Amino acid sequence: MKNDEWLTPPHVLQALGAFNLDPCAPVNRPWEMTEQHYTAHDNGLQKPWHGRVWLNPPYGLEAAQWLSRLAAHGAGTALIFARTETEMFFENVWSKASALLFLKGRLHFHHVDGTRAAANGGAPSVLIAYGEMDAEILKTCKLPGAFVPLIAHRARDCQRPECMSRGCFGHCMKVKT
């Protein structure tokens, strides 16, 4: 995909309910995704965030900044490719998220005119919940996929030297029962 603005499929947004803010919304949108939008013209990373945030960040190296900001905000859901081995995933998802929903199949994103892309996104996608409310929404939203609840354990809460130096994962990451 050689475009920076790809819209989330409407059925995904409908399944997740209402959001208060989209801090990295496309400039042109055929439908409103949230109550309030920041676009590239607004620099949503620098603006105040409030309420439940929807985040479909620009895919690429800068996605980590957006996920880090959402993790710090603590209330919202992100949609990214399921690249679970990346440093971005380890830094901003495994150690900070409340739950994951690995979506079945590959999504067909939409162009800014609202039309569905002919080809799928090229990789599997995952929804990432930050905060218990968003975790519960992922659990009950009925989108097909695999739900994985997490208890995020931040390195600052762990006293093990290996966690303090590189972030907590593994022995401190637990799956809820």
mmCIF file of C-alpha atoms in Angstrom:
data_model
loop_
_atom_site.group_PDB
_atom_site.id
_atom_site.type_symbol
_atom_site.label_atom_id
_atom_site.label_comp_id
_atom_site.label_asym_id
_atom_site.label_seq_id
_atom_site.Cartn_x
_atom_site.Cartn_y
_atom_site.Cartn_z
ATOM 1 C CA MET A 1 0.000 0.000 0.000
ATOM 2 C CA LYS A 2 1.663 3.172 -1.195
ATOM 3 C CA ASN A 3 -0.676 5.553 0.621
ATOM 4 C CA ASP A 4 -0.543 6.986 4.132
ATOM 5 C CA GLU A 5 -4.293 7.348 4.534
ATOM 6 C CA TRP A 6 -6.210 4.105 4.758
ATOM 7 C CA LEU A 7 -9.544 4.019 6.524
ATOM 8 C CA THR A 8 -10.572 1.365 8.997
ATOM 9 C CA PRO A 9 -13.322 -0.838 7.575
ATOM 10 C CA PRO A 10 -16.662 0.495 8.871
ATOM 11 C CA HIS A 11 -17.727 -2.884 10.275
ATOM 12 C CA VAL A 12 -14.716 -2.859 12.628
ATOM 13 C CA LEU A 13 -15.578 0.577 14.019
ATOM 14 C CA GLN A 14 -19.260 -0.332 14.367
ATOM 15 C CA ALA A 15 -18.380 -3.463 16.340
ATOM 16 C CA LEU A 16 -16.236 -1.472 18.780
ATOM 17 C CA GLY A 17 -18.753 1.243 19.663
ATOM 18 C CA ALA A 18 -18.337 4.970 20.101
ATOM 19 C CA PHE A 19 -14.972 6.670 20.525
ATOM 20 C CA ASN A 20 -14.284 10.216 21.710
ATOM 21 C CA LEU A 21 -11.120 10.982 19.745
ATOM 22 C CA ASP A 22 -9.161 9.891 16.695
ATOM 23 C CA PRO A 23 -5.800 11.683 17.032
ATOM 24 C CA CYS A 24 -4.457 10.590 13.623
ATOM 25 C CA ALA A 25 -7.532 10.696 11.408
ATOM 26 C CA PRO A 26 -7.294 11.043 7.638
ATOM 27 C CA VAL A 27 -7.692 14.594 6.367
ATOM 28 C CA ASN A 28 -10.496 13.463 4.043
ATOM 29 C CA ARG A 29 -13.077 11.077 5.484
ATOM 30 C CA PRO A 30 -16.307 9.865 3.908
ATOM 31 C CA TRP A 31 -17.670 9.094 7.379
ATOM 32 C CA GLU A 32 -16.975 10.254 10.916
ATOM 33 C CA MET A 33 -15.119 7.705 12.991
ATOM 34 C CA THR A 34 -15.190 9.460 16.359
ATOM 35 C CA GLU A 35 -16.635 12.542 18.040
ATOM 36 C CA GLN A 36 -13.431 14.537 17.495
ATOM 37 C CA HIS A 37 -10.615 14.165 14.970
ATOM 38 C CA TYR A 38 -7.060 15.410 14.675
ATOM 39 C CA THR A 39 -5.450 15.140 11.245
ATOM 40 C CA ALA A 40 -1.894 15.542 9.988
ATOM 41 C CA HIS A 41 -2.628 19.281 9.893
ATOM 42 C CA ASP A 42 -3.233 19.243 13.671
ATOM 43 C CA ASN A 43 -0.292 17.075 14.808
ATOM 44 C CA GLY A 44 -2.322 14.824 17.089
ATOM 45 C CA LEU A 45 0.763 13.641 18.963
ATOM 46 C CA GLN A 46 1.143 17.169 20.360
ATOM 47 C CA LYS A 47 -2.541 17.794 21.138
ATOM 48 C CA PRO A 48 -4.356 16.823 24.339
ATOM 49 C CA TRP A 49 -6.083 13.448 24.291
ATOM 50 C CA HIS A 50 -9.328 12.753 26.114
ATOM 51 C CA GLY A 51 -11.853 9.989 26.633
ATOM 52 C CA ARG A 52 -11.837 6.756 24.692
ATOM 53 C CA VAL A 53 -9.330 6.992 21.813
ATOM 54 C CA TRP A 54 -9.467 5.199 18.469
ATOM 55 C CA LEU A 55 -6.036 4.774 16.891
ATOM 56 C CA ASN A 56 -5.331 3.521 13.385
ATOM 57 C CA PRO A 57 -1.860 5.068 13.214
ATOM 58 C CA PRO A 58 0.287 5.667 10.168
ATOM 59 C CA TYR A 59 1.918 2.302 9.533
ATOM 60 C CA GLY A 60 5.677 2.431 9.569
ATOM 61 C CA LEU A 61 8.373 3.602 11.921
ATOM 62 C CA GLU A 62 6.271 6.368 13.457
ATOM 63 C CA ALA A 63 3.550 3.947 14.601
ATOM 64 C CA ALA A 64 5.553 3.297 17.780
ATOM 65 C CA GLN A 65 5.148 6.944 18.874
ATOM 66 C CA TRP A 66 1.377 6.711 18.504
ATOM 67 C CA LEU A 67 1.146 3.425 20.419
ATOM 68 C CA SER A 68 3.344 4.795 23.180
ATOM 69 C CA ARG A 69 1.066 7.803 23.521
ATOM 70 C CA LEU A 70 -2.065 5.617 23.632
ATOM 71 C CA ALA A 71 -0.470 3.356 26.249
ATOM 72 C CA ALA A 72 0.295 6.427 28.379
ATOM 73 C CA HIS A 73 -3.265 7.710 27.875
ATOM 74 C CA GLY A 74 -4.597 4.333 29.023
ATOM 75 C CA ALA A 75 -8.064 4.350 27.437
ATOM 76 C CA GLY A 76 -8.618 3.254 23.865
ATOM 77 C CA THR A 77 -8.070 0.757 21.105
ATOM 78 C CA ALA A 78 -5.471 0.621 18.340
ATOM 79 C CA LEU A 79 -5.412 -1.237 15.039
ATOM 80 C CA ILE A 80 -2.039 -2.267 13.634
ATOM 81 C CA PHE A 81 -0.496 -5.136 11.723
ATOM 82 C CA ALA A 82 0.148 -8.148 13.974
ATOM 83 C CA ARG A 83 3.920 -7.959 13.880
ATOM 84 C CA THR A 84 4.371 -9.454 17.319
ATOM 85 C CA GLU A 85 8.133 -9.891 17.071
ATOM 86 C CA THR A 86 8.982 -6.223 16.553
ATOM 87 C CA GLU A 87 10.534 -3.948 19.132
ATOM 88 C CA MET A 88 7.476 -1.685 18.801
ATOM 89 C CA PHE A 89 5.221 -4.578 19.823
ATOM 90 C CA PHE A 90 7.432 -5.522 22.764
ATOM 91 C CA GLU A 91 7.754 -1.922 23.966
ATOM 92 C CA ASN A 92 4.166 -0.741 23.516
ATOM 93 C CA VAL A 93 1.915 -3.782 23.389
ATOM 94 C CA TRP A 94 3.180 -6.840 25.275
ATOM 95 C CA SER A 95 4.247 -4.790 28.274
ATOM 96 C CA LYS A 96 1.435 -2.203 28.342
ATOM 97 C CA ALA A 97 -1.785 -3.432 26.711
ATOM 98 C CA SER A 98 -4.807 -4.863 28.517
ATOM 99 C CA ALA A 99 -5.964 -7.246 25.766
ATOM 100 C CA LEU A 100 -5.512 -8.181 22.121
ATOM 101 C CA LEU A 101 -7.884 -9.361 19.429
ATOM 102 C CA PHE A 102 -6.040 -11.012 16.553
ATOM 103 C CA LEU A 103 -8.486 -10.574 13.675
ATOM 104 C CA LYS A 104 -9.305 -13.574 11.519
ATOM 105 C CA GLY A 105 -8.181 -13.135 7.924
ATOM 106 C CA ARG A 106 -6.787 -9.943 6.455
ATOM 107 C CA LEU A 107 -8.662 -6.666 6.478
ATOM 108 C CA HIS A 108 -9.615 -4.732 3.383
ATOM 109 C CA PHE A 109 -9.021 -1.099 4.274
ATOM 110 C CA HIS A 110 -10.881 1.708 2.524
ATOM 111 C CA HIS A 111 -9.691 4.592 0.389
ATOM 112 C CA VAL A 112 -10.374 8.160 1.549
ATOM 113 C CA ASP A 113 -13.298 8.316 -0.914
ATOM 114 C CA GLY A 114 -14.925 5.449 1.026
ATOM 115 C CA THR A 115 -14.394 2.696 -1.511
ATOM 116 C CA ARG A 116 -13.059 -0.624 -0.300
ATOM 117 C CA ALA A 117 -9.530 -1.448 -1.454
ATOM 118 C CA ALA A 118 -9.427 -4.264 -3.989
ATOM 119 C CA ALA A 119 -6.558 -5.986 -2.189
ATOM 120 C CA ASN A 120 -6.333 -6.806 1.487
ATOM 121 C CA GLY A 121 -3.852 -5.016 3.731
ATOM 122 C CA GLY A 122 -1.128 -7.567 3.037
ATOM 123 C CA ALA A 123 -0.689 -8.722 6.633
ATOM 124 C CA PRO A 124 -2.805 -9.893 9.573
ATOM 125 C CA SER A 125 -4.165 -7.206 11.877
ATOM 126 C CA VAL A 126 -4.590 -6.968 15.629
ATOM 127 C CA LEU A 127 -6.768 -4.742 17.799
ATOM 128 C CA ILE A 128 -4.999 -3.623 20.962
ATOM 129 C CA ALA A 129 -6.970 -2.532 24.033
ATOM 130 C CA TYR A 130 -5.556 -0.174 26.627
ATOM 131 C CA GLY A 131 -7.692 -0.103 29.756
ATOM 132 C CA GLU A 132 -10.161 -2.598 31.161
ATOM 133 C CA MET A 133 -13.197 -1.081 29.408
ATOM 134 C CA ASP A 134 -11.611 -1.485 25.983
ATOM 135 C CA ALA A 135 -10.443 -4.997 26.894
ATOM 136 C CA GLU A 136 -14.027 -5.946 27.717
ATOM 137 C CA ILE A 137 -15.238 -4.428 24.448
ATOM 138 C CA LEU A 138 -12.729 -6.505 22.474
ATOM 139 C CA LYS A 139 -13.815 -9.602 24.377
ATOM 140 C CA THR A 140 -17.508 -9.113 23.532
ATOM 141 C CA CYS A 141 -17.447 -7.294 20.159
ATOM 142 C CA LYS A 142 -18.150 -10.369 18.011
ATOM 143 C CA LEU A 143 -15.445 -9.608 15.444
ATOM 144 C CA PRO A 144 -13.994 -12.964 14.332
ATOM 145 C CA GLY A 145 -10.568 -13.693 15.723
ATOM 146 C CA ALA A 146 -8.626 -14.777 18.783
ATOM 147 C CA PHE A 147 -9.033 -12.738 21.979
ATOM 148 C CA VAL A 148 -6.011 -12.654 24.301
ATOM 149 C CA PRO A 149 -6.457 -10.965 27.679
ATOM 150 C CA LEU A 150 -3.282 -9.585 29.214
ATOM 151 C CA ILE A 151 -2.257 -8.237 32.553
ATOM 152 C CA ALA A 152 0.184 -5.559 31.561
ATOM 153 C CA HIS A 153 3.117 -5.493 33.907
ATOM 154 C CA ARG A 154 5.233 -2.404 33.493
ATOM 155 C CA ALA A 155 8.954 -2.618 34.074
ATOM 156 C CA ARG A 156 8.843 0.143 36.674
ATOM 157 C CA ASP A 157 6.669 -2.131 38.843
ATOM 158 C CA CYS A 158 9.048 -5.061 38.657
ATOM 159 C CA GLN A 159 12.210 -5.187 40.700
ATOM 160 C CA ARG A 160 13.974 -7.858 38.663
ATOM 161 C CA PRO A 161 17.144 -6.398 37.083
ATOM 162 C CA GLU A 162 16.370 -7.815 33.631
ATOM 163 C CA CYS A 163 12.956 -6.105 33.655
ATOM 164 C CA MET A 164 14.305 -2.789 34.809
ATOM 165 C CA SER A 165 16.924 -2.733 32.033
ATOM 166 C CA ARG A 166 14.899 -3.897 29.017
ATOM 167 C CA GLY A 167 11.241 -3.996 29.976
ATOM 168 C CA CYS A 168 9.245 -6.692 31.633
ATOM 169 C CA PHE A 169 8.107 -9.674 29.599
ATOM 170 C CA GLY A 170 7.853 -13.433 29.975
ATOM 171 C CA HIS A 171 7.903 -14.293 33.653
ATOM 172 C CA CYS A 172 5.869 -11.174 34.488
ATOM 173 C CA MET A 173 3.359 -11.378 31.612
ATOM 174 C CA LYS A 174 0.343 -13.357 32.692
ATOM 175 C CA VAL A 175 -2.773 -14.470 30.891
ATOM 176 C CA LYS A 176 -5.985 -13.919 32.808
ATOM 177 C CA THR A 177 -7.952 -17.026 33.702
#
